[in-house]
Coordinates of C-alpha atoms in Angstrom, one line a residue:
Chain A
M23 CA -27.0 2.5 0.9
I24 CA -26.2 3.5 5.0
V25 CA -23.3 3.4 6.0
F26 CA -21.3 3.3 9.5
L27 CA -19.2 6.3 9.9
N28 CA -17.1 6.7 13.5
G29 CA -20.2 6.2 15.3
N30 CA -22.9 7.2 12.7
F31 CA -25.1 5.8 10.5
L32 CA -25.3 8.0 7.2
P33 CA -26.6 7.8 3.7
E34 CA -23.4 6.2 1.4
A35 CA -23.8 10.0 -0.8
E36 CA -22.6 11.9 3.0
A37 CA -20.1 9.5 4.0
F38 CA -16.7 11.6 3.9
V39 CA -13.7 11.2 5.8
P40 CA -10.7 13.8 6.0
L41 CA -8.4 14.5 3.5
N42 CA -5.3 13.7 5.9
D43 CA -7.2 10.4 7.3
R44 CA -3.8 8.5 6.9
G45 CA -5.9 5.6 5.6
F46 CA -6.5 8.3 2.3
L47 CA -2.7 9.7 2.3
L48 CA -1.0 6.0 3.4
G49 CA -2.9 3.4 2.7
D50 CA -2.1 3.8 6.7
G51 CA -5.1 1.4 7.6
L52 CA -6.6 -2.2 7.5
F53 CA -10.0 -3.9 6.4
E54 CA -11.8 -7.2 6.5
T55 CA -14.5 -8.2 3.5
M56 CA -16.7 -10.9 4.7
R57 CA -20.2 -12.9 3.0
V58 CA -23.2 -11.3 4.8
A59 CA -26.0 -14.4 4.9
G60 CA -29.2 -15.0 7.2
G61 CA -28.3 -11.3 8.1
K62 CA -25.3 -12.1 10.1
P63 CA -22.0 -11.7 8.7
F64 CA -20.2 -15.4 8.5
R65 CA -17.1 -16.0 10.6
L66 CA -17.8 -12.5 11.6
A67 CA -15.7 -13.8 14.9
Q68 CA -12.4 -15.0 13.0
H69 CA -12.1 -11.1 10.8
L70 CA -12.6 -9.2 13.4
E71 CA -10.0 -11.3 15.8
R72 CA -7.6 -11.2 12.2
L73 CA -8.5 -6.4 12.5
S74 CA -7.4 -6.7 15.7
R75 CA -3.9 -8.5 15.2
G76 CA -3.0 -6.7 12.3
A77 CA -3.9 -3.3 14.5
D78 CA -2.4 -4.2 17.6
F79 CA 1.1 -4.2 14.9
L80 CA 0.2 -1.5 12.9
K81 CA -0.6 0.2 16.9
I82 CA -4.4 1.4 15.7
R83 CA -6.5 1.3 18.2
I84 CA -10.2 -0.4 17.2
P85 CA -12.6 2.4 19.0
F86 CA -15.4 -0.8 19.4
T87 CA -15.3 -3.9 20.8
P88 CA -15.9 -7.0 18.5
K89 CA -19.6 -7.5 20.2
E90 CA -19.8 -3.3 19.8
I91 CA -19.5 -4.0 15.7
Q92 CA -21.4 -7.4 16.1
K93 CA -24.2 -4.8 16.9
L94 CA -23.5 -2.1 14.5
A95 CA -23.3 -4.5 11.4
A96 CA -26.2 -5.9 12.7
Q97 CA -27.6 -2.9 12.9
L98 CA -26.4 -2.2 9.2
I99 CA -27.8 -5.3 8.1
E100 CA -31.1 -4.1 9.7
K101 CA -31.1 -0.9 8.1
N102 CA -30.4 -1.4 5.0
Q103 CA -32.8 -4.6 4.4
L104 CA -29.6 -6.9 3.2
P105 CA -29.4 -10.0 4.7
D106 CA -27.8 -11.6 1.9
S107 CA -25.1 -9.1 1.3
I108 CA -21.2 -8.2 1.0
L109 CA -19.8 -6.4 4.2
R110 CA -16.1 -4.2 4.3
I111 CA -15.2 -2.9 7.8
M112 CA -12.4 -0.3 7.4
L113 CA -10.0 0.8 10.2
T114 CA -7.4 3.7 9.4
R115 CA -5.5 5.7 11.6
G116 CA -7.5 8.7 11.6
A117 CA -6.2 12.0 10.1
G118 CA -2.2 12.3 11.0
E119 CA 0.5 14.8 10.0
R120 CA 1.9 15.1 7.0
G121 CA 4.5 11.9 6.4
Y122 CA 4.9 8.5 7.6
S123 CA 5.5 9.1 10.9
I124 CA 3.1 7.8 13.7
K125 CA 3.7 10.0 16.1
G126 CA 0.2 12.0 17.3
A127 CA -2.2 10.2 14.9
D128 CA -4.3 8.6 17.2
K129 CA -7.6 9.3 16.6
P130 CA -8.5 5.9 14.8
T131 CA -11.4 5.5 11.6
L132 CA -13.5 2.4 11.3
A133 CA -16.2 2.7 8.8
M134 CA -18.5 -0.3 7.4
T135 CA -20.3 -0.2 4.0
L136 CA -22.3 -2.9 2.6
H137 CA -22.4 -4.0 -0.8
S138 CA -25.2 -6.2 -3.0
L139 CA -23.6 -9.6 -3.7
P140 CA -22.6 -10.3 -7.4
P141 CA -25.8 -11.6 -9.4
V142 CA -25.4 -14.7 -9.5
N143 CA -27.2 -17.3 -13.0
P144 CA -27.6 -20.8 -10.0
D145 CA -27.1 -22.7 -14.0
E146 CA -23.8 -21.1 -14.4
P147 CA -21.7 -20.4 -10.5
P148 CA -18.6 -18.4 -11.2
Q149 CA -15.9 -19.8 -12.5
W150 CA -13.0 -18.2 -13.3
S151 CA -9.8 -17.9 -15.2
L152 CA -6.6 -16.7 -13.6
V153 CA -3.3 -16.0 -15.1
T154 CA 0.6 -15.5 -13.9
S155 CA 1.1 -11.9 -12.6
S156 CA 4.2 -10.1 -13.4
F157 CA 3.9 -7.9 -9.5
R158 CA 5.3 -10.1 -7.4
I159 CA 4.4 -10.6 -3.5
P160 CA 8.0 -10.1 -0.6
A161 CA 9.0 -13.3 0.3
G162 CA 8.4 -13.3 4.8
D163 CA 5.7 -10.1 3.9
V164 CA 5.0 -9.6 7.7
L165 CA 2.1 -7.2 5.5
A166 CA 0.5 -10.1 4.1
T167 CA -0.4 -11.8 7.0
F168 CA -3.9 -9.1 7.2
K169 CA -5.4 -7.1 5.3
S170 CA -3.8 -4.2 4.6
A171 CA -5.0 -1.4 3.1
S172 CA -2.0 -0.2 1.2
K173 CA -3.1 -3.2 -1.9
L174 CA -2.2 -0.7 -4.9
L175 CA 0.3 -4.0 -5.5
N176 CA -3.1 -6.3 -6.2
V177 CA -5.3 -3.3 -8.1
L178 CA -2.7 -3.4 -10.5
A179 CA -2.2 -7.6 -10.8
R180 CA -5.8 -7.4 -11.2
A181 CA -6.3 -5.2 -13.5
E182 CA -3.2 -6.9 -15.6
A183 CA -5.1 -10.1 -15.5
E184 CA -8.6 -8.2 -16.9
D185 CA -6.5 -6.6 -19.7
R186 CA -5.4 -10.4 -20.9
G187 CA -8.5 -11.2 -20.4
A188 CA -9.3 -13.1 -17.6
D189 CA -10.7 -12.9 -14.3
E190 CA -7.8 -12.8 -11.9
A191 CA -4.6 -13.4 -11.6
L192 CA -2.2 -15.4 -10.1
L193 CA 0.6 -13.9 -7.7
L194 CA 3.5 -15.0 -6.6
N195 CA 6.6 -13.6 -4.4
T196 CA 10.0 -12.7 -4.7
N197 CA 11.1 -16.4 -4.4
G198 CA 9.2 -17.4 -7.3
E199 CA 6.9 -19.5 -5.6
V200 CA 3.0 -19.3 -5.5
A201 CA 1.1 -17.3 -3.6
E202 CA -1.8 -16.5 -3.4
T203 CA -4.6 -14.4 -5.7
A204 CA -5.2 -10.4 -5.7
G205 CA -8.2 -11.5 -3.6
G206 CA -8.2 -15.1 -2.3
N207 CA -6.3 -17.8 -1.2
V208 CA -5.6 -20.8 -3.8
F209 CA -5.9 -24.8 -3.3
W210 CA -5.6 -27.5 -5.8
V211 CA -6.2 -31.1 -6.0
Y212 CA -3.4 -33.6 -6.2
N213 CA -3.4 -37.1 -5.5
D214 CA -6.5 -37.2 -4.4
K215 CA -4.9 -34.4 -2.4
I216 CA -6.3 -31.6 -0.8
C217 CA -3.6 -28.8 -1.4
T218 CA -2.5 -24.7 -0.1
V219 CA 0.1 -23.1 0.3
P220 CA 1.6 -22.7 3.6
T221 CA 1.1 -19.3 5.2
G222 CA 4.2 -16.4 5.9
R223 CA 5.7 -17.1 2.0
G224 CA 3.9 -13.6 1.2
V225 CA 0.6 -15.3 1.7
L226 CA -3.1 -13.8 3.8
P227 CA -4.6 -16.2 6.5
G228 CA -8.1 -16.2 4.7
I229 CA -11.3 -17.1 6.8
T230 CA -12.2 -18.8 4.1
R231 CA -9.2 -20.7 3.7
A232 CA -9.8 -21.9 6.9
V233 CA -13.0 -23.1 6.7
V234 CA -11.9 -25.4 3.7
L235 CA -9.5 -27.1 6.3
E236 CA -12.0 -27.7 8.9
I237 CA -14.0 -29.2 5.9
C238 CA -11.3 -31.4 4.5
Q239 CA -10.6 -32.3 8.6
A240 CA -14.9 -32.8 8.6
L241 CA -15.3 -35.0 4.9
G242 CA -12.0 -37.0 5.9
F243 CA -10.1 -35.5 2.9
E244 CA -6.1 -35.5 3.4
T245 CA -4.1 -31.9 2.8
N246 CA -1.2 -30.7 2.0
K247 CA 0.7 -27.5 2.3
R248 CA 3.0 -27.5 0.6
V249 CA 5.2 -24.8 -1.8
I250 CA 5.3 -24.4 -4.9
K251 CA 6.4 -23.0 -8.4
P252 CA 3.5 -21.9 -10.5
E253 CA 4.4 -24.9 -13.7
H254 CA 4.0 -27.0 -10.3
L255 CA -0.1 -25.8 -10.6
R256 CA -0.5 -26.1 -15.2
N257 CA -1.5 -29.9 -14.7
A258 CA -3.8 -29.7 -11.5
A259 CA -6.6 -31.0 -11.2
G260 CA -9.5 -29.2 -8.8
F261 CA -8.0 -26.0 -8.8
F262 CA -10.1 -22.9 -6.5
V263 CA -9.8 -19.6 -5.0
T264 CA -11.7 -19.4 -2.2
Q265 CA -12.5 -15.4 -1.2
S266 CA -14.4 -14.4 1.4
A267 CA -16.9 -12.8 -0.1
L268 CA -17.4 -15.3 -3.2
G269 CA -16.5 -18.2 -1.0
I270 CA -15.4 -21.0 -3.3
V271 CA -14.9 -20.3 -7.2
P272 CA -13.5 -23.1 -9.4
V273 CA -10.7 -22.3 -11.5
V274 CA -11.8 -23.1 -15.3
S275 CA -8.3 -22.2 -17.7
F276 CA -4.4 -21.0 -16.4
D277 CA -2.3 -18.9 -18.0
G278 CA -4.5 -20.3 -21.1
E279 CA -4.8 -23.4 -20.4
P280 CA -8.2 -25.7 -19.4
V281 CA -8.1 -27.0 -16.0
A282 CA -9.9 -30.1 -15.6
P283 CA -12.1 -30.3 -13.2
S284 CA -12.4 -32.5 -10.0
P285 CA -15.3 -33.7 -7.8
L286 CA -13.6 -33.4 -4.8
V287 CA -14.2 -29.3 -5.1
D288 CA -18.1 -29.5 -5.9
Q289 CA -18.2 -31.7 -2.9
I290 CA -16.0 -28.6 -1.0
A291 CA -18.2 -26.2 -2.6
G292 CA -21.6 -28.1 -1.1
A293 CA -20.4 -28.7 2.4
Y294 CA -19.0 -24.6 2.2
N295 CA -22.6 -24.1 1.3
K296 CA -24.1 -25.5 3.9
I297 CA -21.9 -24.4 6.6
V298 CA -22.7 -20.4 5.7
L299 CA -26.3 -21.9 5.5
R300 CA -26.0 -23.2 9.0
E301 CA -24.5 -19.9 10.7
S302 CA -26.9 -18.1 9.2
A303 CA -29.9 -19.1 10.8
Chain B
M14 CA -4.3 26.4 6.0
I15 CA -6.6 26.4 2.8
V16 CA -6.2 23.0 0.3
F17 CA -7.0 22.6 -3.3
L18 CA -9.3 20.0 -3.9
N19 CA -10.7 18.8 -7.0
G20 CA -10.7 21.7 -8.5
N21 CA -12.1 24.3 -5.2
F22 CA -9.6 25.8 -2.5
L23 CA -10.7 25.2 1.0
P24 CA -10.0 25.5 4.2
E25 CA -8.4 22.3 5.3
A26 CA -10.5 21.3 8.4
E27 CA -13.7 21.5 5.5
A28 CA -11.6 18.5 3.3
F29 CA -13.3 16.1 2.6
V30 CA -13.4 12.7 -0.1
P31 CA -15.7 10.2 -0.3
L32 CA -15.5 6.6 1.9
N33 CA -15.6 4.9 -1.1
D34 CA -11.8 6.4 -3.0
R35 CA -10.3 4.0 -4.0
G36 CA -7.6 6.3 -2.8
F37 CA -9.2 5.5 1.0
L38 CA -10.4 1.7 0.6
L39 CA -7.7 0.7 -0.9
G40 CA -3.8 3.3 -1.1
D41 CA -4.7 3.1 -5.7
G42 CA -3.4 6.5 -6.3
L43 CA 0.5 8.1 -6.3
F44 CA 1.6 11.4 -4.7
E45 CA 4.3 14.3 -4.7
T46 CA 6.0 15.9 -1.9
M47 CA 8.2 18.7 -2.7
R48 CA 9.8 21.7 -0.7
V49 CA 8.3 25.1 -2.1
A50 CA 11.1 28.1 -1.8
G51 CA 10.2 32.3 -2.5
G52 CA 7.1 31.0 -3.4
K53 CA 8.0 27.9 -5.9
P54 CA 7.7 24.4 -5.3
F55 CA 11.5 23.3 -6.3
R56 CA 11.8 21.2 -9.6
L57 CA 7.8 21.1 -10.6
A58 CA 7.8 19.8 -13.4
Q59 CA 10.3 16.1 -12.4
H60 CA 8.3 15.8 -9.7
L61 CA 4.9 16.1 -12.4
E62 CA 6.8 13.8 -14.2
R63 CA 6.8 11.4 -12.4
L64 CA 3.6 11.9 -11.1
S65 CA 2.8 11.7 -14.7
R66 CA 4.7 8.3 -15.7
G67 CA 3.1 6.4 -12.4
A68 CA 0.0 7.7 -13.5
D69 CA -0.3 6.1 -17.1
F70 CA 1.4 2.9 -15.0
L71 CA -1.7 3.1 -12.6
K72 CA -3.9 4.4 -16.3
I73 CA -4.9 6.9 -14.0
R74 CA -6.0 10.3 -15.8
I75 CA -4.6 13.4 -13.9
P76 CA -7.6 16.1 -14.3
F77 CA -5.7 19.1 -15.0
T78 CA -2.6 19.3 -17.6
P79 CA 1.6 20.1 -15.5
K80 CA 0.1 23.9 -16.6
E81 CA -2.8 23.8 -14.8
I82 CA -1.0 22.3 -12.2
Q83 CA 1.4 25.0 -12.0
K84 CA -1.0 28.1 -11.7
L85 CA -2.5 25.8 -9.2
A86 CA 0.1 25.1 -6.8
A87 CA 0.7 28.9 -7.1
Q88 CA -2.7 30.1 -6.1
L89 CA -2.3 27.7 -2.9
I90 CA 1.1 29.2 -1.8
E91 CA -0.8 32.9 -3.0
K92 CA -3.6 31.9 -0.2
N93 CA -2.2 30.2 2.1
Q94 CA 0.8 32.9 2.1
L95 CA 3.5 30.4 2.6
P96 CA 6.2 31.1 -0.4
D97 CA 8.8 28.7 1.6
S98 CA 6.9 25.9 2.8
I99 CA 6.4 22.0 1.8
L100 CA 4.0 20.8 -0.9
R101 CA 1.7 17.5 -1.1
I102 CA 0.5 16.7 -4.5
M103 CA -2.4 13.7 -3.6
L104 CA -3.8 11.5 -6.9
T105 CA -6.2 8.9 -6.4
R106 CA -8.6 6.6 -8.7
G107 CA -11.3 8.3 -6.7
A108 CA -14.7 6.6 -5.9
G109 CA -14.8 3.1 -7.3
E110 CA -17.2 -0.3 -6.2
R111 CA -16.0 -2.5 -3.6
G112 CA -13.4 -4.8 -4.8
Y113 CA -9.6 -4.8 -6.8
S114 CA -11.3 -3.9 -10.0
I115 CA -10.6 -0.5 -11.9
K116 CA -13.7 -0.7 -13.8
G117 CA -15.5 1.7 -13.8
A118 CA -13.5 3.9 -12.0
D119 CA -12.5 7.0 -13.9
K120 CA -13.2 9.9 -11.9
P121 CA -10.1 10.2 -10.2
T122 CA -9.1 12.7 -7.2
L123 CA -6.7 15.7 -7.3
A124 CA -5.8 17.4 -4.3
M125 CA -2.5 19.8 -3.4
T126 CA -1.8 20.5 0.2
L127 CA 0.8 22.7 1.5
H128 CA 2.7 22.0 5.2
S129 CA 4.6 24.1 7.3
L130 CA 8.5 23.7 6.6
P131 CA 9.3 21.7 10.3
P132 CA 11.4 24.4 12.7
V133 CA 15.1 24.4 12.0
N134 CA 17.4 26.4 14.2
P135 CA 20.3 26.8 12.1
D136 CA 23.3 26.2 14.1
E137 CA 21.5 22.7 14.1
P138 CA 20.7 21.7 11.2
P139 CA 19.0 18.3 10.7
Q140 CA 21.0 14.7 11.1
W141 CA 19.4 11.3 11.6
S142 CA 20.6 8.6 13.2
L143 CA 18.4 5.3 11.0
V144 CA 19.0 2.0 12.2
T145 CA 18.0 -1.0 9.7
S146 CA 14.6 -2.2 8.8
S147 CA 12.9 -5.3 9.8
F148 CA 10.2 -5.1 6.3
R149 CA 11.7 -5.3 3.6
I150 CA 10.7 -4.0 -0.6
P151 CA 10.1 -6.3 -3.3
A152 CA 13.7 -6.5 -5.2
G153 CA 12.9 -5.4 -8.8
D154 CA 9.4 -3.4 -6.9
V155 CA 8.0 -1.6 -9.5
L156 CA 5.2 0.0 -7.2
A157 CA 9.3 1.5 -6.1
T158 CA 9.0 2.9 -9.2
F159 CA 7.0 6.0 -8.0
K160 CA 5.2 7.4 -4.9
S161 CA 2.2 4.8 -4.5
A162 CA -0.3 6.2 -1.9
S163 CA 0.0 2.3 -0.5
K164 CA 3.0 2.7 2.1
L165 CA 2.4 0.6 4.8
L166 CA 5.2 -0.1 5.2
N167 CA 7.4 2.7 5.0
V168 CA 5.2 3.8 8.0
L169 CA 6.0 0.3 9.9
A170 CA 9.2 0.7 9.2
R171 CA 9.9 4.3 10.3
A172 CA 7.4 3.7 13.5
E173 CA 10.0 1.1 13.9
A174 CA 13.2 2.7 13.8
E175 CA 11.6 5.4 16.2
D176 CA 10.8 2.9 18.9
R177 CA 14.5 1.9 18.8
G178 CA 15.2 6.1 19.2
A179 CA 16.7 6.4 15.9
D180 CA 15.2 8.5 13.2
E181 CA 14.6 6.8 10.1
A182 CA 14.8 3.6 8.8
L183 CA 16.6 1.8 6.5
L184 CA 15.3 -0.8 4.0
L185 CA 17.0 -3.8 2.8
N186 CA 15.0 -5.4 -0.7
T187 CA 14.4 -9.1 -0.1
N188 CA 17.9 -9.8 -2.0
G189 CA 19.5 -8.2 1.4
E190 CA 20.5 -5.4 -0.4
V191 CA 20.4 -1.8 0.5
A192 CA 17.3 0.4 -0.9
E193 CA 16.1 3.4 0.4
T194 CA 14.9 4.9 3.4
A195 CA 11.7 4.7 4.8
G196 CA 11.5 9.0 3.1
G197 CA 14.9 9.4 1.1
N198 CA 17.6 7.9 -1.1
V199 CA 21.0 7.4 0.1
F200 CA 24.0 8.5 -0.6
W201 CA 27.4 7.8 1.3
V202 CA 31.6 8.6 0.0
Y203 CA 34.0 6.1 -0.4
N204 CA 37.1 6.5 -1.5
D205 CA 36.5 10.2 -2.6
K206 CA 33.4 8.3 -5.0
I207 CA 29.7 9.8 -4.2
C208 CA 28.1 6.6 -3.9
T209 CA 24.5 5.9 -4.3
V210 CA 22.0 3.0 -5.0
P211 CA 21.4 1.8 -8.7
T212 CA 16.9 2.5 -9.2
G213 CA 15.1 -0.4 -10.3
R214 CA 15.8 -2.4 -7.5
G215 CA 13.0 -1.1 -5.0
V216 CA 14.9 2.2 -5.4
L217 CA 12.9 5.2 -6.1
P218 CA 13.8 7.8 -8.7
G219 CA 13.9 10.5 -6.3
I220 CA 14.3 13.9 -7.4
T221 CA 16.7 15.3 -5.1
R222 CA 18.9 12.3 -5.4
A223 CA 19.4 13.4 -9.2
V224 CA 19.8 16.7 -7.7
V225 CA 22.6 15.9 -6.4
L226 CA 24.3 13.8 -9.4
E227 CA 24.3 16.7 -11.3
I228 CA 25.9 18.7 -8.6
C229 CA 28.6 15.9 -8.4
Q230 CA 28.9 16.8 -11.9
A231 CA 29.3 20.1 -11.4
L232 CA 31.8 20.0 -8.6
G233 CA 33.6 17.0 -10.4
F234 CA 32.7 15.0 -7.7
E235 CA 33.2 11.1 -8.8
T236 CA 29.8 9.2 -9.2
N237 CA 29.3 5.8 -8.5
K238 CA 26.2 3.4 -8.4
R239 CA 26.7 0.8 -6.8
V240 CA 24.3 -2.2 -5.1
I241 CA 24.9 -3.2 -1.5
K242 CA 25.0 -4.5 1.5
P243 CA 24.4 -3.0 4.8
E244 CA 27.6 -4.3 6.0
H245 CA 29.5 -2.5 3.7
L246 CA 28.0 1.2 5.1
R247 CA 28.9 0.5 8.5
N248 CA 32.3 1.8 7.8
A249 CA 31.0 4.5 5.6
A250 CA 32.7 8.2 6.0
G251 CA 29.5 11.2 4.6
F252 CA 26.5 9.0 4.3
F253 CA 23.5 11.7 3.9
V254 CA 19.9 10.6 3.1
T255 CA 18.3 12.7 0.1
Q256 CA 14.9 13.3 0.6
S257 CA 12.6 16.1 -1.3
A258 CA 10.5 17.9 1.6
L259 CA 13.9 18.5 3.5
G260 CA 16.8 18.0 1.1
I261 CA 20.6 16.5 2.6
V262 CA 20.3 15.0 6.0
P263 CA 22.9 14.3 6.5
V264 CA 24.2 10.6 8.9
V265 CA 24.9 10.8 12.4
S266 CA 24.2 7.7 13.5
F267 CA 23.9 4.0 12.0
D268 CA 22.1 0.8 14.0
G269 CA 23.7 2.0 16.8
E270 CA 27.4 3.0 15.5
P271 CA 28.8 6.8 14.7
V272 CA 29.6 7.5 11.3
A273 CA 32.4 9.7 10.6
P274 CA 31.5 12.5 9.0
S275 CA 32.7 14.2 5.3
P276 CA 33.7 17.7 4.2
L277 CA 32.5 16.2 0.4
V278 CA 28.9 15.6 2.2
D279 CA 28.5 19.6 3.2
Q280 CA 30.0 20.9 0.0
I281 CA 26.5 19.1 -1.8
A282 CA 24.4 19.6 0.6
G283 CA 26.3 23.9 0.2
A284 CA 25.8 23.4 -3.7
Y285 CA 21.9 22.1 -3.4
N286 CA 21.2 24.7 -0.7
K287 CA 22.3 27.4 -3.5
I288 CA 20.4 25.7 -6.2
V289 CA 17.4 25.7 -4.0
L290 CA 18.0 30.0 -3.5
R291 CA 18.5 30.5 -7.4
E292 CA 15.8 28.8 -9.2
S293 CA 12.9 30.3 -6.1
A294 CA 14.2 33.5 -7.0

């Protein structure tokens, strides 16, 4: 695999960052992950907008313009001949001194890597079992408004879920309210309404989440953003996770109990796949 | 400067980690920072004990025994001829696949770097102005019980404090209680008692914090671990921060108001310096 690192394309096996890169030292950076379809990163503009918002907040300069990143990403996809894949864009504060101060760290690192799509059996599209994590996200966490490179909490939540035989972890915030999964946003169907959690309570404003809300509007499905406790999800029908890498993933079991399916989820997933195809053309 | 990286000593300018090291991708690792005095890392055993506890929790194998790390650290100090310095030990999960799952990531990275002590004018030992951060640590955060490599919150808190003209940030937990500073533990004097915050509420069990509690016992000072709101620190006398790199740092101003000094702090700082000297001999 060829990767992009600070202006150069090079084989992954030769791609190294300095030991004193603050991304490595302190998780002092950001990333974006997105689906690539038909050679195009899906909703790249929205991902770069979120990256840029995060970079402003962190005071990291993005060393390329959105146009340049788009062009470089296209070259990366071309060089790897992977028109259907997953793209990861990474931005860190670059090399710095020991300690937390950002003073003097002004040479950011920008990297992009491409990854094969997980193999999917079309007869058995991915479905997840979810378990509630013992880890909590701070309610109102500003770090949850963009994808930071300090993701140990998510790593541990996922590992705990896998240890318990599940696919993914449902994370609550410190108020005990449903926030998100380790790697995605949650939706559920209630009284024929498509419900999700409002952002700003430890919830990442996911790009796929936004696409699903667009789809609901287009299909005339009523939506509802509401704060809920996990016990209210126990009787949910049509529970699903949205994720930029995998799209829409139905949840078939939650904390060991089966989740009732909903035909609305199939309609949304179908519409989502159509949009990805249309925009890749 | 010579650094240690996965079994090799090499110049810092040649020390690189793979782009896909999970330390870089996700902050999936740990670190320890400590004072080196007389060629010996101060309280190395306690730092390695905390590192080992964190590594167990994260399920990262430490690729060297404590004895080997001690020997390698001694070689690093010798090679750099820096008997009085700061040592940083880093452990990450190493290279892995895209995504949060830890499956298959079983080649951890261990690195050690040495850093010069900040220049100190003996007539003006460091003193800090502190401001309360707008960022909050989750109350009861398990990640706060060891030094994780996901430290963006601390980076942002320090940057915010420096923006406001202060030296360091006081972080509260999500209950609004005093937790710690971006890079240290807090102590204050109240009714001649040496007070600090109990661990387990988003508070790192600092090694220097433990040494100060030892000193208080030896000097016959009464101590008190209590949960407090930041407003109760406004009238504190003898407010100080403990930190493995810098030791005991008196706080001279808090949220713009001067802090009354306390002779007890000088006694504790004197005793601390004596212990560092004694154990370095």
